[in-house]
Each structure stands twice: as C-alpha cells, then as structure tokens.
Amino acid sequence: MSKYVLNVVNVSKTFSAHQSTVEAVKNVSLHVGAGECVGLVGESGCGKSTLARLITRLEPVDTGEISLCGEKISHLCGAALRRAYRNVKMIFQDPRSSFDPRMTIGASIREAIKASTALSRRERAAESVRLLCEVGLDASYDRVYPRQISGGECQRAAIARAIGAKPRLLICDEATSALDVSVQAQILDLLRTLRRQQDMAFLFISHDLALVSSFCDRTYVMRGGEIVEHGPTGDIIARPKHPYTQKLIGSILAP
Ligand SMILES: Nc1ncnc2c1ncn2[C@@H]1O[C@H](COP(=O)(O)OP(=O)(O)OP(=O)(O)O)[C@@H](O)[C@H]1O
Ligand SMILES: [Mg+2]
C-alpha cells in the first residue's frame, strides 16, 4: 500500500477557447499522505480548482500522472474508476449547486451511501440521520430540500454526504468561502473534529493563507498554474522563500 492517498506527478492542463489558450496547470507535483491535512493556496485564477477537477477526473489531464492510494487512475474507466474514487470525496464552494434541487437532503445522502456501501435500505435511512446529527443537523433535515435551508446548513449536509462514503481523502475547494465569518468558523470546527475522529486526509484549497495556515500541516503555494513553494505550514509562514509567498504573508499581517 502506498504511503500517499494522493500523488500528483508532473501534471499539466491547457484550455483552448476561441483563439486563446490558458495553461491552467503547469507541471504540478503534489502529494497527500494518509491522514495528512494539506493546503493549496493561491490567488484567484491560479489553477487551484482546475487541479482539483483533474484529481477527481472531472477533467482529463494533458500530461502527467495521478495516483489514488497507490493506483494510477488515468487509464481506469467504468467500474474500476468508480472503485478508485470511492476513496475520494469533494466539497465545493457552493453547496447548493452540488445537490439535486429535486431531491431531499436525506435522499441525496442515502444515494451517496448506496453508491459506496453495501448497507440495506433501512440501514441507509438510519445512517443518513446519524450523519446529519454528526454534522450538527437534526433528523428533520432528512426531509427538506436544498432551497429550504441556509448556505451553512447546506454545507453541513454536503459534508455529511461526503463523509458517509468514508473517504480516505476529502478535497475541500473554497468550502467555507461563501459563508459568513461565524458560520465559516463553525464549519472549520466541524472539519477539525472529523479530522480527529476519522482517519481522513484533506486537500484544503483556498485563496486565504490565514485560513489554510490555521488548518493544514503542509502547504503548497500556487501561482500562474505552478507550485512556487511548498513545505510545513509553519516554515512557510515563518520563512517564506518565494517573493509571491512573502507578499501573501505580508497581506495577512497588514493591519
Ligand atoms: N473549462 C475551462 N475552459 C477554459 N478555461 C478554463 C476552464 N476552466 C478554467 N479555466 C481557466 O483556467 C484558469 C484557472 O482557473 P481555476 O478555476 O482553476 O482557478 P482558481 O485558482 O480555482 O480560481 P478561484 O480562486 O477564483 O476559484 C483561469 O484562467 C480560468 O479562466
Ligand atoms: Mg477555484
């Protein structure tokens, strides 16, 4: 078994639109160890979400290789691909857009449980309520639709759905950016608790270095599609080497 739940090696992705091309991800290498919490930080448009979409195979890579729990995924398809991705779940910035508006929250969670476990219908119903309680929502949320609850509640439900699959890696792409500061703090507390309780690794993506540094053991700094610096978060904050990282830190220390 590989010591990495995620290993990204020399991955690149270029988009072509009309006459222009964008090198969104350039020769990026990054890894996440089992149970490790890794941050990916950088300004808007630097390629963070594209990298997350490559990792989750929502987009194909141009070149390079991605492995999940030691298994290379670029050549996988069908059932083998679905099996590899049982180990990975993702939480997005806008939780509402990741739920089917025609399904209740409970139905969405049960569907995710069905896709990744062998539980019976009755067990799935009980598990859905248990997961809602675990993220601080009560059983009544099982029967509501995404439009009937707040953004923070919807993000909790998205986390419940993700952890229901017992992933080894949870990718959070700006998972708290759309929430107000107090709800953001509650969601981060919830993620910290889950981190302690479950042997789950995180790839925590944000433009906010302060947030990443409060949450992650190691951090990668991305700029213009490239990783410009990486290392233990404490070292990056205390002794940033790249001028861009120094600028990022300057901006969070500024009054
Ligand atoms: N499907 C696409 N087609 C064309 N260009 C794209 C596509 N997806 C992303 N891009 C471009 O790739 C670059 C990186 O975008 P990406 O969404 O990965 O940035 P980001 O770091 O996640 O930004 P943000 O912090 O605003 O979410 C941008 O220039 C974007 O316009
Ligand atoms: Mg993004």
mmCIF file of C-alpha atoms and ligand atoms in Angstrom:
data_model
loop_
_atom_site.group_PDB
_atom_site.id
_atom_site.type_symbol
_atom_site.label_atom_id
_atom_site.label_comp_id
_atom_site.label_asym_id
_atom_site.label_seq_id
_atom_site.Cartn_x
_atom_site.Cartn_y
_atom_site.Cartn_z
ATOM 1 C CA MET A 1 0.000 0.000 0.000
ATOM 2 C CA SER A 2 1.308 3.421 -0.969
ATOM 3 C CA LYS A 3 2.053 5.848 1.839
ATOM 4 C CA TYR A 4 0.241 8.524 -0.203
ATOM 5 C CA VAL A 5 -3.535 8.716 -0.574
ATOM 6 C CA LEU A 6 -2.919 11.178 -3.395
ATOM 7 C CA ASN A 7 0.149 11.527 -5.588
ATOM 8 C CA VAL A 8 0.157 14.044 -8.436
ATOM 9 C CA VAL A 9 3.242 13.839 -10.664
ATOM 10 C CA ASN A 10 4.139 16.442 -13.311
ATOM 11 C CA VAL A 11 0.520 17.159 -14.246
ATOM 12 C CA SER A 12 -0.332 19.797 -16.858
ATOM 13 C CA LYS A 13 -3.580 21.083 -18.353
ATOM 14 C CA THR A 14 -4.127 23.687 -21.071
ATOM 15 C CA PHE A 15 -7.546 25.005 -22.088
ATOM 16 C CA SER A 16 -8.202 26.296 -25.571
ATOM 17 C CA ALA A 17 -11.050 28.720 -26.071
ATOM 18 C CA HIS A 18 -11.565 30.522 -29.391
ATOM 19 C CA GLN A 19 -8.111 31.752 -30.385
ATOM 20 C CA SER A 20 -6.545 31.858 -26.920
ATOM 21 C CA THR A 21 -5.071 29.159 -24.723
ATOM 22 C CA VAL A 22 -4.713 29.115 -20.939
ATOM 23 C CA GLU A 23 -2.068 26.974 -19.281
ATOM 24 C CA ALA A 24 -4.190 26.457 -16.163
ATOM 25 C CA VAL A 25 -1.913 23.824 -14.531
ATOM 26 C CA LYS A 26 1.783 23.587 -15.395
ATOM 27 C CA ASN A 27 3.841 20.586 -14.426
ATOM 28 C CA VAL A 28 2.390 20.332 -10.909
ATOM 29 C CA SER A 29 3.558 17.660 -8.454
ATOM 30 C CA LEU A 30 1.903 17.308 -5.056
ATOM 31 C CA HIS A 31 1.202 14.554 -2.562
ATOM 32 C CA VAL A 32 -1.037 13.950 0.443
ATOM 33 C CA GLY A 33 -0.140 11.264 2.990
ATOM 34 C CA ALA A 34 -2.678 9.126 4.854
ATOM 35 C CA GLY A 35 -4.479 11.237 7.470
ATOM 36 C CA GLU A 36 -2.497 14.320 6.477
ATOM 37 C CA CYS A 37 -4.027 17.766 6.039
ATOM 38 C CA VAL A 38 -2.503 19.599 3.091
ATOM 39 C CA GLY A 39 -3.275 23.144 1.988
ATOM 40 C CA LEU A 40 -3.256 24.557 -1.545
ATOM 41 C CA VAL A 41 -3.257 28.335 -1.594
ATOM 42 C CA GLY A 42 -3.043 30.945 -4.331
ATOM 43 C CA GLU A 43 -4.806 33.898 -5.910
ATOM 44 C CA SER A 44 -7.988 33.666 -7.969
ATOM 45 C CA GLY A 45 -7.403 32.080 -11.377
ATOM 46 C CA CYS A 46 -4.075 30.426 -10.457
ATOM 47 C CA GLY A 47 -5.430 26.949 -11.262
ATOM 48 C CA LYS A 48 -6.479 25.505 -7.876
ATOM 49 C CA SER A 49 -9.946 24.331 -8.929
ATOM 50 C CA THR A 50 -8.616 23.017 -12.232
ATOM 51 C CA LEU A 51 -6.141 20.875 -10.292
ATOM 52 C CA ALA A 52 -8.999 19.611 -8.069
ATOM 53 C CA ARG A 53 -11.030 18.791 -11.196
ATOM 54 C CA LEU A 54 -8.084 16.881 -12.646
ATOM 55 C CA ILE A 55 -7.641 14.931 -9.412
ATOM 56 C CA THR A 56 -11.340 13.983 -9.372
ATOM 57 C CA ARG A 57 -11.273 13.218 -13.132
ATOM 58 C CA LEU A 58 -13.961 15.817 -13.863
ATOM 59 C CA GLU A 59 -11.370 16.890 -16.486
ATOM 60 C CA PRO A 60 -8.711 14.693 -18.124
ATOM 61 C CA VAL A 61 -5.037 15.631 -17.688
ATOM 62 C CA ASP A 62 -2.974 16.562 -20.765
ATOM 63 C CA THR A 63 0.232 15.082 -19.371
ATOM 64 C CA GLY A 64 1.394 13.671 -16.044
ATOM 65 C CA GLU A 65 0.015 11.027 -13.716
ATOM 66 C CA ILE A 66 -2.318 10.976 -10.718
ATOM 67 C CA SER A 67 -2.459 8.079 -8.249
ATOM 68 C CA LEU A 68 -5.016 7.423 -5.526
ATOM 69 C CA CYS A 69 -3.883 5.111 -2.723
ATOM 70 C CA GLY A 70 -1.069 3.876 -4.970
ATOM 71 C CA GLU A 71 -3.265 3.191 -8.014
ATOM 72 C CA LYS A 72 -2.695 5.186 -11.214
ATOM 73 C CA ILE A 73 -6.056 6.487 -12.347
ATOM 74 C CA SER A 74 -5.503 7.910 -15.845
ATOM 75 C CA HIS A 75 -6.028 4.570 -17.598
ATOM 76 C CA LEU A 76 -9.002 3.475 -15.436
ATOM 77 C CA CYS A 77 -12.594 3.519 -16.625
ATOM 78 C CA GLY A 78 -16.008 2.122 -15.695
ATOM 79 C CA ALA A 79 -16.262 0.069 -12.507
ATOM 80 C CA ALA A 80 -12.503 0.243 -11.788
ATOM 81 C CA LEU A 81 -12.609 4.052 -11.909
ATOM 82 C CA ARG A 82 -15.669 4.203 -9.642
ATOM 83 C CA ARG A 83 -13.953 1.855 -7.186
ATOM 84 C CA ALA A 84 -10.821 4.061 -7.087
ATOM 85 C CA TYR A 85 -12.955 7.135 -6.466
ATOM 86 C CA ARG A 86 -14.782 5.604 -3.516
ATOM 87 C CA ASN A 87 -11.743 6.796 -1.585
ATOM 88 C CA VAL A 88 -12.152 10.446 -2.597
ATOM 89 C CA LYS A 89 -14.910 12.962 -1.987
ATOM 90 C CA MET A 90 -15.064 16.662 -2.718
ATOM 91 C CA ILE A 91 -16.846 19.619 -1.137
ATOM 92 C CA PHE A 92 -17.414 22.710 -3.272
ATOM 93 C CA GLN A 93 -17.760 26.417 -2.595
ATOM 94 C CA ASP A 94 -21.473 26.479 -3.413
ATOM 95 C CA PRO A 95 -23.057 23.509 -1.626
ATOM 96 C CA ARG A 96 -26.477 24.098 -3.199
ATOM 97 C CA SER A 97 -25.186 23.534 -6.708
ATOM 98 C CA SER A 98 -23.803 20.140 -5.696
ATOM 99 C CA PHE A 99 -27.248 18.898 -4.549
ATOM 100 C CA ASP A 100 -30.019 17.878 -6.921
ATOM 101 C CA PRO A 101 -32.732 20.509 -6.175
ATOM 102 C CA ARG A 102 -35.491 17.909 -6.807
ATOM 103 C CA MET A 103 -34.211 15.548 -4.094
ATOM 104 C CA THR A 104 -34.499 15.952 -0.339
ATOM 105 C CA ILE A 105 -31.239 16.267 1.579
ATOM 106 C CA GLY A 106 -31.844 12.806 3.056
ATOM 107 C CA ALA A 107 -32.436 11.231 -0.375
ATOM 108 C CA SER A 108 -29.158 12.715 -1.673
ATOM 109 C CA ILE A 109 -27.236 11.404 1.327
ATOM 110 C CA ARG A 110 -28.841 7.946 1.044
ATOM 111 C CA GLU A 111 -27.977 7.824 -2.650
ATOM 112 C CA ALA A 112 -24.313 8.561 -1.856
ATOM 113 C CA ILE A 113 -24.306 5.882 0.882
ATOM 114 C CA LYS A 114 -25.831 3.382 -1.566
ATOM 115 C CA ALA A 115 -23.097 4.093 -4.120
ATOM 116 C CA SER A 116 -20.293 3.414 -1.673
ATOM 117 C CA THR A 117 -21.516 0.857 0.887
ATOM 118 C CA ALA A 118 -23.458 -2.405 0.974
ATOM 119 C CA LEU A 119 -25.973 -1.193 3.574
ATOM 120 C CA SER A 120 -29.640 -2.200 3.284
ATOM 121 C CA ARG A 121 -32.369 0.373 2.612
ATOM 122 C CA ARG A 122 -33.294 0.524 6.290
ATOM 123 C CA GLU A 123 -29.659 0.827 7.366
ATOM 124 C CA ARG A 124 -29.108 3.630 4.837
ATOM 125 C CA ALA A 125 -32.047 5.562 6.292
ATOM 126 C CA ALA A 126 -30.614 5.231 9.816
ATOM 127 C CA GLU A 127 -27.110 6.114 8.616
ATOM 128 C CA SER A 128 -28.367 9.247 6.847
ATOM 129 C CA VAL A 129 -29.934 10.539 10.078
ATOM 130 C CA ARG A 130 -26.815 9.610 12.065
ATOM 131 C CA LEU A 131 -24.612 11.532 9.610
ATOM 132 C CA LEU A 132 -26.873 14.590 9.792
ATOM 133 C CA CYS A 133 -26.588 14.520 13.586
ATOM 134 C CA GLU A 134 -22.809 14.121 13.312
ATOM 135 C CA VAL A 135 -22.566 17.406 11.394
ATOM 136 C CA GLY A 136 -24.858 19.224 13.818
ATOM 137 C CA LEU A 137 -28.180 18.943 11.947
ATOM 138 C CA ASP A 138 -31.164 17.076 13.398
ATOM 139 C CA ALA A 139 -33.256 14.330 11.818
ATOM 140 C CA SER A 140 -35.785 16.813 10.389
ATOM 141 C CA TYR A 141 -33.195 17.897 7.790
ATOM 142 C CA ASP A 142 -33.595 14.479 6.212
ATOM 143 C CA ARG A 143 -36.881 15.607 4.648
ATOM 144 C CA VAL A 144 -36.052 19.150 3.482
ATOM 145 C CA TYR A 145 -34.936 20.351 0.043
ATOM 146 C CA PRO A 146 -31.676 22.275 -0.516
ATOM 147 C CA ARG A 147 -33.564 25.542 -1.213
ATOM 148 C CA GLN A 148 -35.273 25.336 2.191
ATOM 149 C CA ILE A 149 -32.082 25.585 4.261
ATOM 150 C CA SER A 150 -29.290 28.146 4.727
ATOM 151 C CA GLY A 151 -25.916 28.023 2.978
ATOM 152 C CA GLY A 152 -24.172 26.930 6.183
ATOM 153 C CA GLU A 153 -26.715 24.147 6.798
ATOM 154 C CA CYS A 154 -26.390 23.057 3.188
ATOM 155 C CA GLN A 155 -22.593 22.898 3.537
ATOM 156 C CA ARG A 156 -23.001 20.744 6.676
ATOM 157 C CA ALA A 157 -25.290 18.446 4.676
ATOM 158 C CA ALA A 158 -22.669 18.296 1.895
ATOM 159 C CA ILE A 159 -20.067 17.267 4.482
ATOM 160 C CA ALA A 160 -22.463 14.609 5.858
ATOM 161 C CA ARG A 161 -22.922 13.226 2.359
ATOM 162 C CA ALA A 162 -19.168 13.221 1.719
ATOM 163 C CA ILE A 163 -18.167 11.506 4.975
ATOM 164 C CA GLY A 164 -20.970 8.945 4.560
ATOM 165 C CA ALA A 165 -18.793 7.345 1.909
ATOM 166 C CA LYS A 166 -15.903 7.080 4.443
ATOM 167 C CA PRO A 167 -13.381 8.581 2.004
ATOM 168 C CA ARG A 168 -9.655 8.418 2.680
ATOM 169 C CA LEU A 169 -9.279 11.862 1.073
ATOM 170 C CA LEU A 170 -11.654 14.804 1.338
ATOM 171 C CA ILE A 171 -10.982 17.667 -1.076
ATOM 172 C CA CYS A 172 -12.429 20.979 0.104
ATOM 173 C CA ASP A 173 -12.396 23.614 -2.658
ATOM 174 C CA GLU A 174 -13.134 27.013 -1.052
ATOM 175 C CA ALA A 175 -15.581 25.085 1.133
ATOM 176 C CA THR A 176 -16.163 27.980 3.524
ATOM 177 C CA SER A 177 -15.585 30.979 1.235
ATOM 178 C CA ALA A 178 -19.260 31.651 0.528
ATOM 179 C CA LEU A 179 -20.213 31.577 4.229
ATOM 180 C CA ASP A 180 -20.160 34.434 6.706
ATOM 181 C CA VAL A 181 -17.360 34.514 9.249
ATOM 182 C CA SER A 182 -19.186 32.878 12.168
ATOM 183 C CA VAL A 183 -20.619 30.055 10.041
ATOM 184 C CA GLN A 184 -17.188 29.635 8.446
ATOM 185 C CA ALA A 185 -15.708 29.127 11.928
ATOM 186 C CA GLN A 186 -18.385 26.530 12.780
ATOM 187 C CA ILE A 187 -17.719 24.563 9.590
ATOM 188 C CA LEU A 188 -13.951 24.641 10.225
ATOM 189 C CA ASP A 189 -14.535 23.364 13.775
ATOM 190 C CA LEU A 190 -16.647 20.563 12.334
ATOM 191 C CA LEU A 191 -13.916 19.630 9.848
ATOM 192 C CA ARG A 192 -11.296 19.679 12.643
ATOM 193 C CA THR A 193 -13.462 17.340 14.742
ATOM 194 C CA LEU A 194 -13.913 14.964 11.810
ATOM 195 C CA ARG A 195 -10.169 15.053 11.239
ATOM 196 C CA ARG A 196 -9.547 13.955 14.807
ATOM 197 C CA GLN A 197 -12.240 11.265 14.806
ATOM 198 C CA GLN A 198 -11.722 9.718 11.388
ATOM 199 C CA ASP A 199 -8.572 8.689 9.638
ATOM 200 C CA MET A 200 -9.229 11.045 6.760
ATOM 201 C CA ALA A 201 -6.748 13.127 4.765
ATOM 202 C CA PHE A 202 -7.610 16.593 3.480
ATOM 203 C CA LEU A 203 -6.638 18.644 0.467
ATOM 204 C CA PHE A 204 -7.808 22.042 1.637
ATOM 205 C CA ILE A 205 -7.977 24.591 -1.189
ATOM 206 C CA SER A 206 -8.367 28.299 -0.513
ATOM 207 C CA HIS A 207 -7.172 31.719 -1.659
ATOM 208 C CA ASP A 208 -6.915 32.599 2.067
ATOM 209 C CA LEU A 209 -3.472 31.806 3.501
ATOM 210 C CA ALA A 210 -4.584 32.631 7.056
ATOM 211 C CA LEU A 211 -7.311 30.002 6.801
ATOM 212 C CA VAL A 212 -5.020 27.403 5.257
ATOM 213 C CA SER A 213 -2.335 28.023 7.877
ATOM 214 C CA SER A 214 -4.849 27.509 10.700
ATOM 215 C CA PHE A 215 -5.884 24.140 9.313
ATOM 216 C CA CYS A 216 -3.067 22.430 7.426
ATOM 217 C CA ASP A 217 0.130 20.530 8.328
ATOM 218 C CA ARG A 218 1.744 21.229 4.977
ATOM 219 C CA THR A 219 1.025 23.860 2.354
ATOM 220 C CA TYR A 220 1.582 24.263 -1.378
ATOM 221 C CA VAL A 221 1.596 27.787 -2.820
ATOM 222 C CA MET A 222 0.336 28.043 -6.397
ATOM 223 C CA ARG A 223 0.760 30.897 -8.827
ATOM 224 C CA GLY A 224 0.015 31.091 -12.546
ATOM 225 C CA GLY A 225 -0.612 27.334 -12.745
ATOM 226 C CA GLU A 226 2.653 26.382 -10.993
ATOM 227 C CA ILE A 227 3.586 25.338 -7.467
ATOM 228 C CA VAL A 228 6.075 28.037 -6.438
ATOM 229 C CA GLU A 229 6.719 26.847 -2.870
ATOM 230 C CA HIS A 230 5.752 24.026 -0.539
ATOM 231 C CA GLY A 231 6.657 22.769 2.912
ATOM 232 C CA PRO A 232 5.434 22.503 6.515
ATOM 233 C CA THR A 233 2.913 25.312 7.023
ATOM 234 C CA GLY A 234 4.830 26.732 9.996
ATOM 235 C CA ASP A 235 8.026 27.039 7.911
ATOM 236 C CA ILE A 236 6.193 28.693 5.028
ATOM 237 C CA ILE A 237 4.672 31.276 7.356
ATOM 238 C CA ALA A 238 7.888 31.883 9.337
ATOM 239 C CA ARG A 239 10.385 31.739 6.455
ATOM 240 C CA PRO A 240 8.683 32.172 3.074
ATOM 241 C CA LYS A 241 11.217 31.793 0.278
ATOM 242 C CA HIS A 242 9.308 32.825 -2.816
ATOM 243 C CA PRO A 243 8.534 36.570 -3.266
ATOM 244 C CA TYR A 244 4.881 35.719 -4.019
ATOM 245 C CA THR A 245 4.524 33.839 -0.703
ATOM 246 C CA GLN A 246 6.210 36.759 1.073
ATOM 247 C CA LYS A 247 3.620 39.068 -0.495
ATOM 248 C CA LEU A 248 0.751 36.774 0.590
ATOM 249 C CA ILE A 249 2.057 36.732 4.159
ATOM 250 C CA GLY A 250 2.571 40.495 4.096
ATOM 251 C CA SER A 251 -1.073 40.919 3.162
ATOM 252 C CA ILE A 252 -2.349 38.812 6.088
ATOM 253 C CA LEU A 253 -0.047 40.559 8.581
ATOM 254 C CA ALA A 254 -1.042 44.034 7.346
ATOM 255 C CA PRO A 255 -3.455 45.821 9.703
HETATM 256 N N1 LIG B 1 -13.173 24.774 -18.750
HETATM 257 C C1 LIG B 1 -12.336 25.831 -18.937
HETATM 258 N N2 LIG B 1 -12.159 26.368 -20.168
HETATM 259 C C2 LIG B 1 -11.311 27.388 -20.367
HETATM 260 N N3 LIG B 1 -10.580 27.980 -19.378
HETATM 261 C C3 LIG B 1 -10.720 27.479 -18.133
HETATM 262 C C4 LIG B 1 -11.603 26.386 -17.845
HETATM 263 N N4 LIG B 1 -11.518 26.116 -16.518
HETATM 264 C C5 LIG B 1 -10.626 27.008 -16.006
HETATM 265 N N5 LIG B 1 -10.150 27.822 -16.972
HETATM 266 C C6 LIG B 1 -9.138 28.882 -16.792
HETATM 267 O O1 LIG B 1 -8.062 28.316 -16.094
HETATM 268 C C7 LIG B 1 -7.514 29.245 -15.158
HETATM 269 C C8 LIG B 1 -7.529 28.660 -13.758
HETATM 270 O O2 LIG B 1 -8.871 28.602 -13.302
HETATM 271 P P1 LIG B 1 -9.278 27.937 -11.906
HETATM 272 O O3 LIG B 1 -10.755 27.936 -11.805
HETATM 273 O O4 LIG B 1 -8.581 26.650 -11.781
HETATM 274 O O5 LIG B 1 -8.650 28.974 -10.856
HETATM 275 P P2 LIG B 1 -8.784 29.034 -9.267
HETATM 276 O O6 LIG B 1 -7.395 29.120 -8.732
HETATM 277 O O7 LIG B 1 -9.648 27.934 -8.784
HETATM 278 O O8 LIG B 1 -9.505 30.441 -9.035
HETATM 279 P P3 LIG B 1 -10.562 30.883 -7.871
HETATM 280 O O9 LIG B 1 -9.736 31.162 -6.627
HETATM 281 O O10 LIG B 1 -11.190 32.130 -8.424
HETATM 282 O O11 LIG B 1 -11.538 29.775 -7.689
HETATM 283 C C9 LIG B 1 -8.336 30.524 -15.306
HETATM 284 O O12 LIG B 1 -7.661 31.393 -16.188
HETATM 285 C C10 LIG B 1 -9.631 30.024 -15.920
HETATM 286 O O13 LIG B 1 -10.239 31.030 -16.686
HETATM 287 MG MG MG B 2 -11.466 27.856 -7.726
#
